[in-house]
mmCIF file of C-alpha atoms and ligand atoms in Angstrom:
data_model
loop_
_atom_site.group_PDB
_atom_site.id
_atom_site.type_symbol
_atom_site.label_atom_id
_atom_site.label_comp_id
_atom_site.label_asym_id
_atom_site.label_seq_id
_atom_site.Cartn_x
_atom_site.Cartn_y
_atom_site.Cartn_z
ATOM 1 C CA MET A 772 -28.690 -89.194 37.312
ATOM 2 C CA PRO A 773 -25.799 -88.294 35.058
ATOM 3 C CA GLN A 774 -25.159 -90.804 32.309
ATOM 4 C CA MET A 775 -21.430 -90.814 32.389
ATOM 5 C CA LEU A 776 -18.290 -89.568 34.021
ATOM 6 C CA LEU A 777 -15.128 -89.019 31.985
ATOM 7 C CA THR A 778 -12.074 -89.313 34.194
ATOM 8 C CA ASN A 779 -8.295 -89.079 33.992
ATOM 9 C CA ALA A 780 -8.389 -86.305 31.412
ATOM 10 C CA ARG A 781 -6.351 -83.213 30.805
ATOM 11 C CA ILE A 782 -9.008 -80.655 29.910
ATOM 12 C CA ALA A 783 -8.532 -77.544 27.798
ATOM 13 C CA THR A 784 -11.760 -75.892 28.931
ATOM 14 C CA MET A 785 -11.391 -72.738 26.790
ATOM 15 C CA VAL A 786 -13.612 -70.954 29.304
ATOM 16 C CA GLN A 787 -11.646 -67.718 29.341
ATOM 17 C CA SER A 788 -10.876 -65.506 26.405
ATOM 18 C CA LYS A 789 -7.141 -66.149 26.929
ATOM 19 C CA GLY A 790 -5.202 -69.396 27.346
ATOM 20 C CA TYR A 791 -6.459 -72.956 27.488
ATOM 21 C CA GLY A 792 -8.051 -72.939 30.951
ATOM 22 C CA LEU A 793 -6.280 -76.266 31.623
ATOM 23 C CA ILE A 794 -7.493 -78.697 34.266
ATOM 24 C CA GLU A 795 -5.025 -81.490 35.070
ATOM 25 C CA ALA A 796 -6.346 -84.895 36.191
ATOM 26 C CA GLY A 797 -9.810 -83.666 35.373
ATOM 27 C CA ALA A 798 -13.244 -85.201 35.162
ATOM 28 C CA ILE A 799 -16.387 -84.289 33.255
ATOM 29 C CA ALA A 800 -19.915 -85.417 34.142
ATOM 30 C CA LEU A 801 -22.296 -85.726 31.195
ATOM 31 C CA GLU A 802 -26.045 -85.743 31.627
ATOM 32 C CA ALA A 803 -28.848 -85.604 29.078
ATOM 33 C CA GLY A 804 -26.539 -84.473 26.311
ATOM 34 C CA LYS A 805 -25.024 -81.691 28.355
ATOM 35 C CA ILE A 806 -22.018 -81.094 30.516
ATOM 36 C CA ALA A 807 -23.242 -81.312 34.113
ATOM 37 C CA TRP A 808 -19.988 -80.776 35.960
ATOM 38 C CA VAL A 809 -16.275 -80.197 35.208
ATOM 39 C CA GLY A 810 -13.352 -80.109 37.596
ATOM 40 C CA PRO A 811 -10.373 -81.904 39.086
ATOM 41 C CA GLU A 812 -11.020 -85.573 39.826
ATOM 42 C CA MET A 813 -10.369 -85.065 43.505
ATOM 43 C CA ASP A 814 -13.360 -82.729 43.661
ATOM 44 C CA ILE A 815 -15.950 -84.989 42.002
ATOM 45 C CA PRO A 816 -19.196 -84.263 43.883
ATOM 46 C CA PRO A 817 -20.795 -87.227 45.744
ATOM 47 C CA LEU A 818 -23.720 -87.113 43.325
ATOM 48 C CA TYR A 819 -21.447 -88.273 40.504
ATOM 49 C CA GLN A 820 -19.385 -90.845 42.411
ATOM 50 C CA GLU A 821 -21.482 -93.856 41.384
ATOM 51 C CA VAL A 822 -21.893 -93.024 37.731
ATOM 52 C CA GLU A 823 -20.448 -95.162 34.935
ATOM 53 C CA ARG A 824 -16.862 -94.039 34.371
ATOM 54 C CA HIS A 825 -14.725 -93.828 31.279
ATOM 55 C CA ASN A 826 -11.032 -93.507 31.978
ATOM 56 C CA LEU A 827 -9.452 -91.357 29.279
ATOM 57 C CA ALA A 828 -5.918 -92.451 30.212
ATOM 58 C CA GLY A 829 -4.568 -88.932 30.504
ATOM 59 C CA ARG A 830 -5.710 -87.845 27.051
ATOM 60 C CA LEU A 831 -6.508 -84.252 26.201
ATOM 61 C CA VAL A 832 -10.168 -83.184 26.052
ATOM 62 C CA THR A 833 -11.218 -79.991 24.287
ATOM 63 C CA PRO A 834 -14.588 -78.660 23.207
ATOM 64 C CA ALA A 835 -15.518 -80.328 19.905
ATOM 65 C CA LEU A 836 -14.227 -78.145 17.089
ATOM 66 C CA ILE A 837 -16.417 -75.765 15.105
ATOM 67 C CA ASP A 838 -15.886 -74.771 11.478
ATOM 68 C CA CYS A 839 -17.752 -71.454 11.357
ATOM 69 C CA HIS A 840 -17.226 -70.524 7.688
ATOM 70 C CA THR A 841 -17.569 -73.002 4.820
ATOM 71 C CA HIS A 842 -19.009 -73.185 1.328
ATOM 72 C CA LEU A 843 -18.855 -76.961 1.274
ATOM 73 C CA VAL A 844 -21.979 -77.616 -0.788
ATOM 74 C CA PHE A 845 -21.052 -77.041 -4.445
ATOM 75 C CA GLY A 846 -20.887 -78.808 -7.792
ATOM 76 C CA GLY A 847 -17.720 -79.718 -9.675
ATOM 77 C CA ASN A 848 -14.286 -78.473 -8.742
ATOM 78 C CA ARG A 849 -11.800 -75.891 -9.956
ATOM 79 C CA ALA A 850 -8.612 -77.886 -10.382
ATOM 80 C CA GLN A 851 -8.270 -76.490 -13.889
ATOM 81 C CA GLU A 852 -8.317 -72.934 -12.594
ATOM 82 C CA PHE A 853 -5.744 -73.934 -10.022
ATOM 83 C CA GLU A 854 -3.640 -75.025 -12.961
ATOM 84 C CA MET A 855 -4.344 -71.771 -14.835
ATOM 85 C CA ARG A 856 -3.313 -69.720 -11.844
ATOM 86 C CA LEU A 857 -0.090 -71.666 -11.737
ATOM 87 C CA ASN A 858 0.341 -70.729 -15.384
ATOM 88 C CA GLY A 859 0.036 -67.054 -14.554
ATOM 89 C CA ALA A 860 -3.652 -66.005 -14.366
ATOM 90 C CA SER A 861 -4.841 -64.186 -11.226
ATOM 91 C CA TYR A 862 -7.945 -65.070 -9.157
ATOM 92 C CA GLU A 863 -9.611 -61.784 -10.067
ATOM 93 C CA GLU A 864 -8.802 -62.167 -13.786
ATOM 94 C CA LEU A 865 -10.383 -65.616 -13.792
ATOM 95 C CA ALA A 866 -13.434 -64.242 -11.999
ATOM 96 C CA ARG A 867 -13.828 -61.408 -14.503
ATOM 97 C CA ALA A 868 -13.480 -63.871 -17.407
ATOM 98 C CA GLY A 869 -16.528 -65.833 -16.217
ATOM 99 C CA GLY A 870 -14.539 -68.443 -14.346
ATOM 100 C CA GLY A 871 -14.056 -68.409 -10.603
ATOM 101 C CA ILE A 872 -17.255 -68.386 -8.581
ATOM 102 C CA LEU A 873 -19.343 -68.387 -11.781
ATOM 103 C CA SER A 874 -17.856 -71.640 -13.022
ATOM 104 C CA THR A 875 -18.931 -73.273 -9.753
ATOM 105 C CA VAL A 876 -22.347 -71.646 -10.203
ATOM 106 C CA ARG A 877 -22.764 -73.437 -13.546
ATOM 107 C CA ALA A 878 -21.804 -76.793 -12.033
ATOM 108 C CA THR A 879 -24.007 -76.268 -8.975
ATOM 109 C CA ARG A 880 -27.048 -75.314 -11.039
ATOM 110 C CA ALA A 881 -26.564 -78.433 -13.154
ATOM 111 C CA ALA A 882 -26.305 -80.811 -10.180
ATOM 112 C CA SER A 883 -29.285 -82.463 -8.502
ATOM 113 C CA GLU A 884 -29.840 -82.275 -4.766
ATOM 114 C CA ALA A 885 -28.754 -85.897 -4.472
ATOM 115 C CA GLU A 886 -25.550 -85.200 -6.407
ATOM 116 C CA LEU A 887 -24.701 -82.147 -4.336
ATOM 117 C CA LEU A 888 -25.309 -84.131 -1.165
ATOM 118 C CA ALA A 889 -23.134 -87.027 -2.341
ATOM 119 C CA GLU A 890 -20.292 -84.607 -3.149
ATOM 120 C CA ALA A 891 -20.625 -82.708 0.125
ATOM 121 C CA LEU A 892 -20.734 -85.660 2.521
ATOM 122 C CA PRO A 893 -17.065 -86.683 2.167
ATOM 123 C CA ARG A 894 -16.074 -83.088 2.945
ATOM 124 C CA VAL A 895 -18.247 -83.159 6.056
ATOM 125 C CA ASP A 896 -16.847 -86.560 7.002
ATOM 126 C CA ALA A 897 -13.322 -85.149 6.801
ATOM 127 C CA LEU A 898 -14.297 -82.433 9.292
ATOM 128 C CA ILE A 899 -16.078 -84.875 11.620
ATOM 129 C CA ALA A 900 -12.963 -87.074 11.594
ATOM 130 C CA GLU A 901 -11.055 -84.107 13.025
ATOM 131 C CA GLY A 902 -13.491 -83.581 15.874
ATOM 132 C CA VAL A 903 -15.839 -81.030 14.317
ATOM 133 C CA ALA A 904 -19.394 -81.122 15.710
ATOM 134 C CA LEU A 905 -20.805 -77.867 14.311
ATOM 135 C CA VAL A 906 -20.302 -76.571 10.791
ATOM 136 C CA GLU A 907 -21.600 -73.500 9.043
ATOM 137 C CA ILE A 908 -22.541 -73.944 5.380
ATOM 138 C CA LYS A 909 -23.371 -71.158 2.940
ATOM 139 C CA SER A 910 -25.408 -70.968 -0.213
ATOM 140 C CA GLY A 911 -24.090 -68.630 -2.909
ATOM 141 C CA TYR A 912 -23.286 -70.886 -5.846
ATOM 142 C CA GLY A 913 -26.869 -70.813 -7.123
ATOM 143 C CA LEU A 914 -27.479 -67.113 -7.675
ATOM 144 C CA ASP A 915 -30.924 -68.034 -8.906
ATOM 145 C CA HIS A 916 -33.982 -68.636 -6.789
ATOM 146 C CA GLU A 917 -34.165 -72.378 -7.222
ATOM 147 C CA THR A 918 -30.486 -73.232 -6.803
ATOM 148 C CA GLU A 919 -29.970 -71.054 -3.725
ATOM 149 C CA LEU A 920 -32.791 -72.985 -2.031
ATOM 150 C CA LYS A 921 -31.465 -76.287 -3.359
ATOM 151 C CA MET A 922 -28.067 -75.656 -1.755
ATOM 152 C CA LEU A 923 -29.651 -74.819 1.587
ATOM 153 C CA ARG A 924 -31.851 -77.916 1.483
ATOM 154 C CA VAL A 925 -28.720 -79.995 0.923
ATOM 155 C CA ALA A 926 -27.037 -78.262 3.863
ATOM 156 C CA ARG A 927 -30.022 -79.123 6.086
ATOM 157 C CA GLN A 928 -30.027 -82.712 4.771
ATOM 158 C CA ILE A 929 -26.378 -83.115 5.812
ATOM 159 C CA ALA A 930 -27.413 -82.726 9.455
ATOM 160 C CA ARG A 931 -29.914 -85.564 9.000
ATOM 161 C CA GLU A 932 -27.328 -87.828 7.346
ATOM 162 C CA ARG A 933 -24.453 -87.278 9.736
ATOM 163 C CA PRO A 934 -23.933 -86.684 13.475
ATOM 164 C CA ILE A 935 -23.106 -83.004 13.084
ATOM 165 C CA GLU A 936 -25.004 -79.790 13.568
ATOM 166 C CA VAL A 937 -25.275 -77.470 10.581
ATOM 167 C CA ARG A 938 -25.883 -73.718 10.670
ATOM 168 C CA THR A 939 -26.803 -72.279 7.293
ATOM 169 C CA SER A 940 -26.016 -68.856 5.879
ATOM 170 C CA PHE A 941 -27.874 -67.445 2.899
ATOM 171 C CA LEU A 942 -25.211 -65.999 0.582
ATOM 172 C CA GLY A 943 -27.301 -64.875 -2.375
ATOM 173 C CA ALA A 944 -25.099 -61.765 -2.539
ATOM 174 C CA HIS A 945 -21.972 -63.757 -3.407
ATOM 175 C CA ALA A 946 -21.538 -62.757 -7.058
ATOM 176 C CA VAL A 947 -23.613 -61.223 -9.837
ATOM 177 C CA PRO A 948 -24.756 -64.043 -12.138
ATOM 178 C CA PRO A 949 -24.165 -63.705 -15.900
ATOM 179 C CA GLU A 950 -27.846 -63.059 -16.651
ATOM 180 C CA TYR A 951 -27.626 -59.905 -14.484
ATOM 181 C CA GLU A 952 -24.189 -58.734 -15.576
ATOM 182 C CA GLY A 953 -23.807 -55.024 -14.890
ATOM 183 C CA ARG A 954 -27.184 -55.012 -13.068
ATOM 184 C CA ALA A 955 -26.305 -55.863 -9.500
ATOM 185 C CA GLU A 956 -29.176 -53.785 -8.091
ATOM 186 C CA ALA A 957 -31.730 -55.606 -10.212
ATOM 187 C CA TYR A 958 -30.228 -58.953 -9.196
ATOM 188 C CA ILE A 959 -30.685 -58.044 -5.550
ATOM 189 C CA SER A 960 -34.280 -56.883 -6.043
ATOM 190 C CA GLU A 961 -35.421 -59.631 -8.365
ATOM 191 C CA ILE A 962 -33.512 -62.715 -7.196
ATOM 192 C CA CYS A 963 -31.545 -62.287 -3.998
ATOM 193 C CA LEU A 964 -34.223 -60.785 -1.754
ATOM 194 C CA PRO A 965 -37.134 -62.929 -2.969
ATOM 195 C CA ALA A 966 -34.961 -66.062 -2.625
ATOM 196 C CA LEU A 967 -34.002 -64.998 0.899
ATOM 197 C CA HIS A 968 -37.657 -64.622 1.857
ATOM 198 C CA ALA A 969 -38.578 -67.960 0.322
ATOM 199 C CA ALA A 970 -35.656 -69.757 1.953
ATOM 200 C CA HIS A 971 -36.525 -68.206 5.301
ATOM 201 C CA ALA A 972 -40.164 -69.257 4.943
ATOM 202 C CA GLU A 973 -38.968 -72.830 4.374
ATOM 203 C CA GLY A 974 -36.838 -72.699 7.544
ATOM 204 C CA LEU A 975 -33.601 -72.917 5.586
ATOM 205 C CA VAL A 976 -31.784 -69.822 6.853
ATOM 206 C CA ASP A 977 -29.944 -69.313 10.142
ATOM 207 C CA ALA A 978 -27.975 -66.209 9.080
ATOM 208 C CA VAL A 979 -27.405 -63.938 6.091
ATOM 209 C CA ASP A 980 -23.980 -63.385 4.530
ATOM 210 C CA GLY A 981 -22.631 -61.319 1.639
ATOM 211 C CA PHE A 982 -19.445 -60.740 -0.354
ATOM 212 C CA CYS A 983 -18.529 -57.063 -0.216
ATOM 213 C CA GLU A 984 -15.805 -56.653 -2.821
ATOM 214 C CA GLY A 985 -14.957 -55.032 -6.156
ATOM 215 C CA ILE A 986 -15.691 -58.323 -7.964
ATOM 216 C CA ALA A 987 -18.931 -58.781 -6.004
ATOM 217 C CA PHE A 988 -21.186 -56.228 -4.229
ATOM 218 C CA GLN A 989 -20.778 -52.660 -3.006
ATOM 219 C CA PRO A 990 -21.554 -51.771 0.633
ATOM 220 C CA ALA A 991 -24.813 -50.013 -0.300
ATOM 221 C CA GLN A 992 -25.981 -53.165 -2.084
ATOM 222 C CA ILE A 993 -25.046 -55.393 0.844
ATOM 223 C CA ALA A 994 -26.888 -52.955 3.129
ATOM 224 C CA ARG A 995 -30.119 -53.689 1.244
ATOM 225 C CA VAL A 996 -29.678 -57.410 1.860
ATOM 226 C CA PHE A 997 -28.900 -56.778 5.532
ATOM 227 C CA GLU A 998 -32.018 -54.601 5.916
ATOM 228 C CA SER A 999 -34.096 -57.543 4.710
ATOM 229 C CA ALA A 1000 -32.260 -59.910 7.036
ATOM 230 C CA LYS A 1001 -32.987 -57.649 9.986
ATOM 231 C CA ALA A 1002 -36.649 -57.386 8.986
ATOM 232 C CA LEU A 1003 -36.791 -61.197 9.076
ATOM 233 C CA GLY A 1004 -35.023 -61.282 12.440
ATOM 234 C CA LEU A 1005 -31.946 -63.017 11.019
ATOM 235 C CA PRO A 1006 -28.365 -62.282 12.146
ATOM 236 C CA VAL A 1007 -25.846 -61.175 9.525
ATOM 237 C CA LYS A 1008 -22.163 -61.770 8.743
ATOM 238 C CA LEU A 1009 -19.986 -60.569 5.887
ATOM 239 C CA HIS A 1010 -17.030 -61.433 3.650
ATOM 240 C CA ALA A 1011 -15.268 -58.123 4.117
ATOM 241 C CA GLU A 1012 -11.954 -56.582 3.101
ATOM 242 C CA GLN A 1013 -10.642 -59.820 1.554
ATOM 243 C CA LEU A 1014 -9.026 -58.296 -1.542
ATOM 244 C CA SER A 1015 -9.482 -54.561 -0.930
ATOM 245 C CA ASN A 1016 -10.948 -52.168 1.647
ATOM 246 C CA LEU A 1017 -14.516 -51.131 0.801
ATOM 247 C CA GLY A 1018 -15.540 -50.512 4.420
ATOM 248 C CA GLY A 1019 -17.406 -53.812 4.647
ATOM 249 C CA ALA A 1020 -16.398 -54.467 8.254
ATOM 250 C CA LYS A 1021 -17.789 -51.068 9.312
ATOM 251 C CA LEU A 1022 -21.023 -51.897 7.537
ATOM 252 C CA ALA A 1023 -21.177 -55.305 9.193
ATOM 253 C CA ALA A 1024 -20.586 -53.737 12.605
ATOM 254 C CA ARG A 1025 -23.347 -51.201 11.960
ATOM 255 C CA PHE A 1026 -25.738 -54.131 11.535
ATOM 256 C CA GLY A 1027 -24.422 -55.846 14.690
ATOM 257 C CA ALA A 1028 -22.960 -58.662 12.582
ATOM 258 C CA LEU A 1029 -21.971 -61.927 14.242
ATOM 259 C CA SER A 1030 -18.712 -61.846 12.283
ATOM 260 C CA ALA A 1031 -16.722 -60.097 9.592
ATOM 261 C CA ASP A 1032 -14.648 -62.643 7.713
ATOM 262 C CA HIS A 1033 -11.248 -62.506 5.934
ATOM 263 C CA ILE A 1034 -10.534 -58.792 6.750
ATOM 264 C CA GLU A 1035 -6.964 -58.798 5.411
ATOM 265 C CA TYR A 1036 -7.407 -55.206 4.156
ATOM 266 C CA ILE A 1037 -9.326 -53.797 7.145
ATOM 267 C CA ASP A 1038 -8.158 -50.517 8.719
ATOM 268 C CA GLU A 1039 -8.119 -49.536 12.368
ATOM 269 C CA ALA A 1040 -11.452 -47.704 12.179
ATOM 270 C CA GLY A 1041 -13.022 -50.946 10.960
ATOM 271 C CA VAL A 1042 -11.446 -52.889 13.807
ATOM 272 C CA VAL A 1043 -12.679 -50.351 16.353
ATOM 273 C CA ASP A 1044 -16.220 -50.620 14.992
ATOM 274 C CA MET A 1045 -16.068 -54.416 15.194
ATOM 275 C CA ALA A 1046 -14.874 -54.232 18.795
ATOM 276 C CA LYS A 1047 -17.746 -51.916 19.730
ATOM 277 C CA ALA A 1048 -20.318 -54.107 18.006
ATOM 278 C CA GLY A 1049 -18.928 -57.344 19.468
ATOM 279 C CA THR A 1050 -18.379 -58.661 15.937
ATOM 280 C CA VAL A 1051 -16.014 -61.652 15.699
ATOM 281 C CA ALA A 1052 -13.123 -61.544 13.208
ATOM 282 C CA THR A 1053 -13.173 -64.839 11.319
ATOM 283 C CA LEU A 1054 -9.710 -65.521 9.913
ATOM 284 C CA LEU A 1055 -9.462 -67.748 6.851
ATOM 285 C CA PRO A 1056 -5.833 -68.685 6.321
ATOM 286 C CA GLY A 1057 -6.709 -71.344 3.724
ATOM 287 C CA ALA A 1058 -7.819 -68.616 1.303
ATOM 288 C CA PHE A 1059 -4.818 -66.447 2.176
ATOM 289 C CA TYR A 1060 -2.560 -69.402 1.454
ATOM 290 C CA THR A 1061 -4.294 -70.518 -1.750
ATOM 291 C CA LEU A 1062 -4.397 -67.020 -3.247
ATOM 292 C CA ARG A 1063 -0.831 -66.386 -2.081
ATOM 293 C CA GLU A 1064 -2.106 -63.223 -0.475
ATOM 294 C CA THR A 1065 0.609 -61.138 1.141
ATOM 295 C CA GLN A 1066 -1.505 -58.665 3.102
ATOM 296 C CA MET A 1067 -1.994 -60.196 6.558
ATOM 297 C CA PRO A 1068 -5.081 -59.543 8.651
ATOM 298 C CA PRO A 1069 -3.997 -57.042 11.350
ATOM 299 C CA ILE A 1070 -3.713 -59.539 14.211
ATOM 300 C CA GLU A 1071 -1.963 -57.184 16.628
ATOM 301 C CA MET A 1072 -4.625 -54.529 16.064
ATOM 302 C CA LEU A 1073 -7.400 -57.085 16.643
ATOM 303 C CA ARG A 1074 -5.702 -58.119 19.888
ATOM 304 C CA LYS A 1075 -5.243 -54.523 20.965
ATOM 305 C CA HIS A 1076 -8.945 -53.771 20.547
ATOM 306 C CA GLY A 1077 -10.054 -57.087 22.034
ATOM 307 C CA VAL A 1078 -11.817 -58.386 18.911
ATOM 308 C CA PRO A 1079 -12.350 -62.153 19.314
ATOM 309 C CA MET A 1080 -10.719 -64.113 16.483
ATOM 310 C CA ALA A 1081 -12.287 -67.235 14.990
ATOM 311 C CA VAL A 1082 -10.457 -69.533 12.565
ATOM 312 C CA ALA A 1083 -12.274 -71.468 9.835
ATOM 313 C CA SER A 1084 -11.575 -73.512 6.718
ATOM 314 C CA ASP A 1085 -13.548 -71.403 4.185
ATOM 315 C CA ALA A 1086 -13.905 -74.795 2.432
ATOM 316 C CA ASN A 1087 -14.750 -73.888 -1.157
ATOM 317 C CA PRO A 1088 -13.662 -75.057 -4.604
ATOM 318 C CA GLY A 1089 -11.846 -71.870 -5.571
ATOM 319 C CA SER A 1090 -9.966 -69.898 -2.963
ATOM 320 C CA SER A 1091 -9.723 -72.534 -0.237
ATOM 321 C CA PRO A 1092 -10.110 -76.182 -1.230
ATOM 322 C CA LEU A 1093 -9.470 -77.107 2.393
ATOM 323 C CA THR A 1094 -11.485 -79.533 4.498
ATOM 324 C CA SER A 1095 -9.120 -79.728 7.453
ATOM 325 C CA ILE A 1096 -9.850 -77.580 10.479
ATOM 326 C CA LEU A 1097 -6.564 -78.690 12.067
ATOM 327 C CA LEU A 1098 -4.629 -77.454 9.045
ATOM 328 C CA ALA A 1099 -6.554 -74.168 9.198
ATOM 329 C CA MET A 1100 -5.359 -73.860 12.819
ATOM 330 C CA ASN A 1101 -1.787 -74.627 11.829
ATOM 331 C CA MET A 1102 -1.931 -72.056 9.029
ATOM 332 C CA ALA A 1103 -3.427 -69.457 11.379
ATOM 333 C CA CYS A 1104 -0.365 -69.909 13.581
ATOM 334 C CA THR A 1105 2.303 -70.132 10.908
ATOM 335 C CA LEU A 1106 0.901 -67.592 8.422
ATOM 336 C CA PHE A 1107 -0.915 -65.165 10.765
ATOM 337 C CA ARG A 1108 1.209 -65.694 13.901
ATOM 338 C CA LEU A 1109 -1.701 -66.644 16.138
ATOM 339 C CA THR A 1110 -0.630 -68.508 19.239
ATOM 340 C CA PRO A 1111 -1.787 -72.145 19.420
ATOM 341 C CA ALA A 1112 -4.148 -71.123 22.242
ATOM 342 C CA GLU A 1113 -5.647 -68.406 20.048
ATOM 343 C CA ALA A 1114 -6.017 -70.898 17.194
ATOM 344 C CA LEU A 1115 -7.861 -73.337 19.475
ATOM 345 C CA ALA A 1116 -10.092 -70.552 20.826
ATOM 346 C CA GLY A 1117 -10.670 -69.700 17.170
ATOM 347 C CA THR A 1118 -12.183 -73.096 16.425
ATOM 348 C CA THR A 1119 -14.055 -73.452 19.725
ATOM 349 C CA ARG A 1120 -15.159 -70.544 21.891
ATOM 350 C CA HIS A 1121 -14.867 -67.783 19.298
ATOM 351 C CA ALA A 1122 -16.196 -69.905 16.432
ATOM 352 C CA ALA A 1123 -19.295 -70.610 18.542
ATOM 353 C CA ARG A 1124 -19.740 -66.906 19.051
ATOM 354 C CA ALA A 1125 -19.324 -66.260 15.305
ATOM 355 C CA LEU A 1126 -22.389 -68.479 14.847
ATOM 356 C CA GLY A 1127 -24.337 -67.128 17.796
ATOM 357 C CA ALA A 1128 -24.151 -70.657 19.283
ATOM 358 C CA HIS A 1129 -23.657 -69.678 22.894
ATOM 359 C CA ASP A 1130 -24.311 -73.137 24.291
ATOM 360 C CA ARG A 1131 -21.028 -74.574 23.028
ATOM 361 C CA GLY A 1132 -17.362 -73.900 22.426
ATOM 362 C CA ALA A 1133 -16.211 -74.357 26.035
ATOM 363 C CA VAL A 1134 -16.032 -77.257 28.490
ATOM 364 C CA MET A 1135 -18.295 -75.846 31.138
ATOM 365 C CA ALA A 1136 -21.411 -76.947 33.050
ATOM 366 C CA GLY A 1137 -24.543 -76.221 31.044
ATOM 367 C CA GLN A 1138 -22.883 -76.435 27.637
ATOM 368 C CA ARG A 1139 -23.782 -79.054 25.068
ATOM 369 C CA ALA A 1140 -21.680 -82.203 25.557
ATOM 370 C CA ASP A 1141 -19.782 -81.849 22.270
ATOM 371 C CA LEU A 1142 -16.214 -82.839 23.092
ATOM 372 C CA ALA A 1143 -13.091 -83.983 21.307
ATOM 373 C CA VAL A 1144 -10.680 -86.449 22.923
ATOM 374 C CA TRP A 1145 -7.167 -86.296 21.515
ATOM 375 C CA ASP A 1146 -4.144 -88.553 21.619
ATOM 376 C CA VAL A 1147 -1.883 -85.677 22.552
ATOM 377 C CA SER A 1148 -0.621 -84.494 25.872
ATOM 378 C CA HIS A 1149 -0.526 -80.746 25.297
ATOM 379 C CA PRO A 1150 -3.090 -78.628 23.386
ATOM 380 C CA ALA A 1151 -0.359 -76.832 21.427
ATOM 381 C CA GLU A 1152 0.151 -80.120 19.549
ATOM 382 C CA LEU A 1153 -3.189 -79.665 17.790
ATOM 383 C CA ALA A 1154 -2.009 -76.659 15.785
ATOM 384 C CA TYR A 1155 1.647 -77.707 15.663
ATOM 385 C CA ARG A 1156 1.574 -80.781 13.470
ATOM 386 C CA ILE A 1157 0.900 -80.616 9.736
ATOM 387 C CA GLY A 1158 -1.262 -83.197 8.004
ATOM 388 C CA PHE A 1159 -1.707 -85.359 11.084
ATOM 389 C CA ASN A 1160 -4.956 -86.115 12.877
ATOM 390 C CA PRO A 1161 -4.604 -87.123 16.530
ATOM 391 C CA LEU A 1162 -8.342 -87.408 17.262
ATOM 392 C CA HIS A 1163 -9.051 -90.333 19.582
ATOM 393 C CA ARG A 1164 -12.807 -89.876 19.550
ATOM 394 C CA ARG A 1165 -15.492 -87.285 19.330
ATOM 395 C CA ILE A 1166 -18.392 -87.042 21.769
ATOM 396 C CA TYR A 1167 -21.473 -85.578 20.122
ATOM 397 C CA GLY A 1168 -24.383 -84.427 22.267
ATOM 398 C CA GLY A 1169 -23.149 -86.658 25.083
ATOM 399 C CA VAL A 1170 -22.987 -89.731 22.843
ATOM 400 C CA PHE A 1171 -19.662 -91.403 23.470
HETATM 401 N N1 DI6 B 1300 -14.618 -65.377 -0.615
HETATM 402 C C1 DI6 B 1300 -14.037 -66.546 -0.707
HETATM 403 O O1 DI6 B 1300 -12.936 -66.785 -0.323
HETATM 404 C C2 DI6 B 1300 -14.960 -67.488 -1.322
HETATM 405 N N2 DI6 B 1300 -16.130 -66.705 -1.461
HETATM 406 C C3 DI6 B 1300 -15.872 -65.497 -1.063
HETATM 407 O O2 DI6 B 1300 -16.730 -64.634 -1.065
HETATM 408 C C4 DI6 B 1300 -14.458 -67.921 -2.647
HETATM 409 C C5 DI6 B 1300 -15.472 -68.638 -3.420
HETATM 410 C C6 DI6 B 1300 -14.922 -69.220 -4.683
HETATM 411 O O3 DI6 B 1300 -13.892 -68.805 -5.225
HETATM 412 O O4 DI6 B 1300 -15.613 -70.132 -5.187
HETATM 413 FE FE1 FE B 1301 -15.928 -67.611 2.182
#
């Protein structure tokens, strides 16, 4: 028997790649943590007629939201660099002067697992409060064997401390640490790849990521990391074309990447390769906003080639100190000109795909019962308001 029937709901099912897939006066049957049936109330099958009902009073139901790109486990913060940037320094200058990612590396190495966890939980709580039920978390602020594993253990611990699912990405190829300055190849051979193998052996890795950029790693170096990922049977994704075009998206597509992320500087050949490979474009407007980037990701070109677009917070202490998925959606609309329906697909259906999580992201029979119930009447309101959270409640794995 199903456990529960949600009734009197307006449902944005997000089942198709376009639009909301709205069902008016809808009902959803939940059973054993999954969605058993969805449709208009008048069509509720006899099987579900006697089940305990919850009247949602006309509220909007969407899939629970998914934040598919975060770096939310880290030590310290970078408010001082924020201040320095406002006094004229650029993000790349700070990075080259040993600040930027490397300053977070120092703080993350110095922090204990318990400290990192305590700092990360409020960030996770902020996402949960906005209806997020699945979050991706990357390593990449350790850049040594021990700290990369420490970050991933903290990410796994988060899922034991809070009602949220965590997918981890190993991001050992995020920056070259000071002890390997000018020796990126040696860093990859001696630290990054052994740490990846060790983390995988401990069950800490769901995917492998990299930062392909002038201030980080060249495509040939990322390719070495991806070869190892493939040998371990792990999917890959890539920070590509964020500040310049090094052909990272093409490389990612060649490895059948789940997603290529940022991609402000991608060209049409890169987009075509992504389309062919089925690689999702993860848009990160929080970083675009924070860095006051002016080069937009080529949204019209992505639409033209049918590349699915995800939207994520990129929560990190430097380029995107953002722990609001709703604000990321608003920024995707206002800064990148996504439609509100595209923004919602970006944090549901397409975000699920960017994580290879095919059992969620839509309100459909067979999917996990991760739902968000909102005090709004139309789904466009989710991306429209700024700094306002209309979540009524979140349903996680069928738990109301
Ligand atoms: N791109 C980003 O936006 C973050 N990492 C990356 O590869 C920034 C990380 C940071 O500045 O700490
Ligand atoms: Fe990132």
